[in-house]
PDB file of C-alpha atoms in Angstrom:
ATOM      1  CA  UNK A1449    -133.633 117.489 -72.959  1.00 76.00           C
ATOM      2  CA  UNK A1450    -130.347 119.142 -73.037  1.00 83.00           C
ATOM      3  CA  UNK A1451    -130.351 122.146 -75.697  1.00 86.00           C
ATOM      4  CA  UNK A1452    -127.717 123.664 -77.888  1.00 86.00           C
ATOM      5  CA  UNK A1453    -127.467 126.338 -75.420  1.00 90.00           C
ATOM      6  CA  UNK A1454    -126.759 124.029 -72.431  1.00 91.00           C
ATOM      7  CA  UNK A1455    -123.850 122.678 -74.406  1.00 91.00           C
ATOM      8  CA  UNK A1456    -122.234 126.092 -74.882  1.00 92.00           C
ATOM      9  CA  UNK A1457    -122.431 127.137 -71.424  1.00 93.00           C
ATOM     10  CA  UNK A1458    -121.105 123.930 -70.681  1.00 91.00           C
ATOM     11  CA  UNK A1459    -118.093 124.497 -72.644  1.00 92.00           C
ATOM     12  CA  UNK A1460    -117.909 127.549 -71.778  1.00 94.00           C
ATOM     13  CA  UNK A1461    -117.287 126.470 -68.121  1.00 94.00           C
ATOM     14  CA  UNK A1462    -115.168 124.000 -69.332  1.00 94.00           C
ATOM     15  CA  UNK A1463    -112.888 126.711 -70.900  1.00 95.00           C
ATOM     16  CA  UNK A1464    -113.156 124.358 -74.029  1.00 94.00           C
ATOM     17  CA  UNK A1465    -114.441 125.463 -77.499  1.00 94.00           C
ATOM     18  CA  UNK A1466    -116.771 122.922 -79.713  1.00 92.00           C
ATOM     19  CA  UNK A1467    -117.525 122.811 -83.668  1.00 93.00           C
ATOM     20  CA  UNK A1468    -120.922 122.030 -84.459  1.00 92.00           C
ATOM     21  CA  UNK A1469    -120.743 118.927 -85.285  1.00 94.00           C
ATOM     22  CA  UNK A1470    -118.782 117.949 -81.518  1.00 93.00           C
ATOM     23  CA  UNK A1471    -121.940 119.978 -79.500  1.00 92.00           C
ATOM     24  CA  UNK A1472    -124.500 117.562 -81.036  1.00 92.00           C
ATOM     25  CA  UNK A1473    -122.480 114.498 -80.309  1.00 93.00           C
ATOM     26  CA  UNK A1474    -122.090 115.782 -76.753  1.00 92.00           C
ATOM     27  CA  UNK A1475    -125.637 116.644 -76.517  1.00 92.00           C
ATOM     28  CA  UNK A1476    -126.537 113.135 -77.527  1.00 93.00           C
ATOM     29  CA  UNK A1477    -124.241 111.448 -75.280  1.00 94.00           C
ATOM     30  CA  UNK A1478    -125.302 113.539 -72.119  1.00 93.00           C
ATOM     31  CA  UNK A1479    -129.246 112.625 -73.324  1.00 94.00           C
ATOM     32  CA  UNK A1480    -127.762 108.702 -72.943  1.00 95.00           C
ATOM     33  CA  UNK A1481    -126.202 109.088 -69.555  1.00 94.00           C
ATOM     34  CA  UNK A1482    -129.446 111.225 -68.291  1.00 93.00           C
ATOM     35  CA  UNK A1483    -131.684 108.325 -69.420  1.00 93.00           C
ATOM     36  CA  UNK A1484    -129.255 105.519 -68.040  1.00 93.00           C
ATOM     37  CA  UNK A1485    -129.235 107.586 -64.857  1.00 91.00           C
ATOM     38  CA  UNK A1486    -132.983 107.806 -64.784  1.00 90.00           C
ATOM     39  CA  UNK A1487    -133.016 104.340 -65.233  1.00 90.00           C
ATOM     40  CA  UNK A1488    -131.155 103.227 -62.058  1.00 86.00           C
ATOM     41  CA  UNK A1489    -133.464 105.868 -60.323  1.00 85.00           C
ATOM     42  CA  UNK A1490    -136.327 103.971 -61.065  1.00 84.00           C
ATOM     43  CA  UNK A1491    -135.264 100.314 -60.522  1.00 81.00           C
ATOM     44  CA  UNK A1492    -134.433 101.445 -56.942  1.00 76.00           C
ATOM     45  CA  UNK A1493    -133.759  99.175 -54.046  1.00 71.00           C
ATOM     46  CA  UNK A1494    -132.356  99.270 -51.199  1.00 72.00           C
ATOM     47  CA  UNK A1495    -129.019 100.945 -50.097  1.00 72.00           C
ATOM     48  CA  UNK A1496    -127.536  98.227 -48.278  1.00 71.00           C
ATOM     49  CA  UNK A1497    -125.739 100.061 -44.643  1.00 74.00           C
ATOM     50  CA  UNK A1498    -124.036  96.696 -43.542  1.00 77.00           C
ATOM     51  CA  UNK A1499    -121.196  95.492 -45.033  1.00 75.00           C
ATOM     52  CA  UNK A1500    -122.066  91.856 -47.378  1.00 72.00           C
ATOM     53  CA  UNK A1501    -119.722  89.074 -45.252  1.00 74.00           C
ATOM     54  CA  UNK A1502    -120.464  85.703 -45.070  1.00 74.00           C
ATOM     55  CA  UNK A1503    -120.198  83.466 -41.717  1.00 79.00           C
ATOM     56  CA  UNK A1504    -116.535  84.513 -40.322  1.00 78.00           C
ATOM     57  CA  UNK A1505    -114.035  81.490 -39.684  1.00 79.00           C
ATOM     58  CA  UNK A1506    -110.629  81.497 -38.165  1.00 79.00           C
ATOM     59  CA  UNK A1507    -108.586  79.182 -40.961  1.00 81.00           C
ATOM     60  CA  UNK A1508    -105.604  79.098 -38.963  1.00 84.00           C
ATOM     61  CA  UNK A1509    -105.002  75.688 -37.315  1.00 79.00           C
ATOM     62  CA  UNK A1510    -104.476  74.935 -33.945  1.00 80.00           C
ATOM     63  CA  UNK A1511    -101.828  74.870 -32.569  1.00 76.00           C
ATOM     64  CA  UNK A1512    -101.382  71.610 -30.457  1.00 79.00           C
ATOM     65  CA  UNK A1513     -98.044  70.738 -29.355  1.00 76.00           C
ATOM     66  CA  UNK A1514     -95.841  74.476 -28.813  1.00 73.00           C
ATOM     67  CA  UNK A1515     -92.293  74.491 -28.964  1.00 75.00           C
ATOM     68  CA  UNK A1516     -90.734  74.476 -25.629  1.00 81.00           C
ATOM     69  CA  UNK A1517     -89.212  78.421 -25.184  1.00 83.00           C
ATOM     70  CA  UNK A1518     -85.522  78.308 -25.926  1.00 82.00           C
ATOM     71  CA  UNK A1519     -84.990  74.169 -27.509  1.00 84.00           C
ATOM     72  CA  UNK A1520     -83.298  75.693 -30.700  1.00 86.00           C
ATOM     73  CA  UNK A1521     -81.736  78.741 -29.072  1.00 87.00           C
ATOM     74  CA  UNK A1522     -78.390  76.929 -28.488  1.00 88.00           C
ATOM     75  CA  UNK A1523     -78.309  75.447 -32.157  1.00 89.00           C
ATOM     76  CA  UNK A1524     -79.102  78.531 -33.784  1.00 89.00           C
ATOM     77  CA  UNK A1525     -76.345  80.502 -31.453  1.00 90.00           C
ATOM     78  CA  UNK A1526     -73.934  77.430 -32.870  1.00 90.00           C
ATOM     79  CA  UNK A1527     -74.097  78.283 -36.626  1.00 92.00           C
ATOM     80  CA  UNK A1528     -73.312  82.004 -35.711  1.00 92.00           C
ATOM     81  CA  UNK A1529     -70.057  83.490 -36.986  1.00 92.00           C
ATOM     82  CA  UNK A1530     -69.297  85.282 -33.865  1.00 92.00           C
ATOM     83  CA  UNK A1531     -71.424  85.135 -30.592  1.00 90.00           C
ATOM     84  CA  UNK A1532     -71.150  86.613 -27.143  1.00 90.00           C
ATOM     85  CA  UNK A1533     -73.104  84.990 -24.812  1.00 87.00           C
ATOM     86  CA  UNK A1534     -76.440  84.509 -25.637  1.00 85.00           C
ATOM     87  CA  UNK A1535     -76.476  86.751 -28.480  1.00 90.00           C
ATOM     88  CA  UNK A1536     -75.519  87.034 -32.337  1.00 91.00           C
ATOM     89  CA  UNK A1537     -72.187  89.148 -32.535  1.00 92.00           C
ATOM     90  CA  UNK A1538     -72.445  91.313 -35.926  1.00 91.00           C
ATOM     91  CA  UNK A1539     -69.962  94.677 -37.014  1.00 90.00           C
ATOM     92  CA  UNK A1540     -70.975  97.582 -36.026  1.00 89.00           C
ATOM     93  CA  UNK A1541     -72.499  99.926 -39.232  1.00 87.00           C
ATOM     94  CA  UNK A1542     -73.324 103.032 -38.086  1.00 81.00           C
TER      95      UNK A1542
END
């Protein structure tokens, strides 16, 4: 059980100063979270080391028919304001 005196070295640590009235609440409280700590202590179980997953599936679909490399390259290069060559012409802006 925590005592009076527990609670004023407490706040003491805590640089914090306590009326009467606040060190019993406190001591109260602390008795709840030592007995809800005690608690999980005693229901146990096991500490799980491997992560929880389920069966892994790649959702992505498959891809069946791929573009041929380059069929829009010459559209694309169309709708360009400026081009040289093969590539996009922009202003320089550094």
């Amino acid at each position: 059980m925590i005592g009076k005196n527990d609670i004023e070295n407490l706040s003491k640590l805590a640089r914090i100063e306590l009326d009467e009235e606040e060190k019993k609440s406190l001591a109260e409280d602390i008795e709840k979270i030592l007995s809800f700590v005690e608690q999980i202590k005693e229901a146990g179980g096991e500490i799980q080391t491997e992560p929880a997953v389920g069966k892994l599936r790649n959702i992505m679909r498959e891809d069946k028919n791929p573009h041929k490399k380059g069929i829009h390259t010459e559209e694309l290069l169309e709708t360009a304001p400026e081009r040289e060559g093969a590539y996009i012409k922009v202003q320089k802006i550094l």
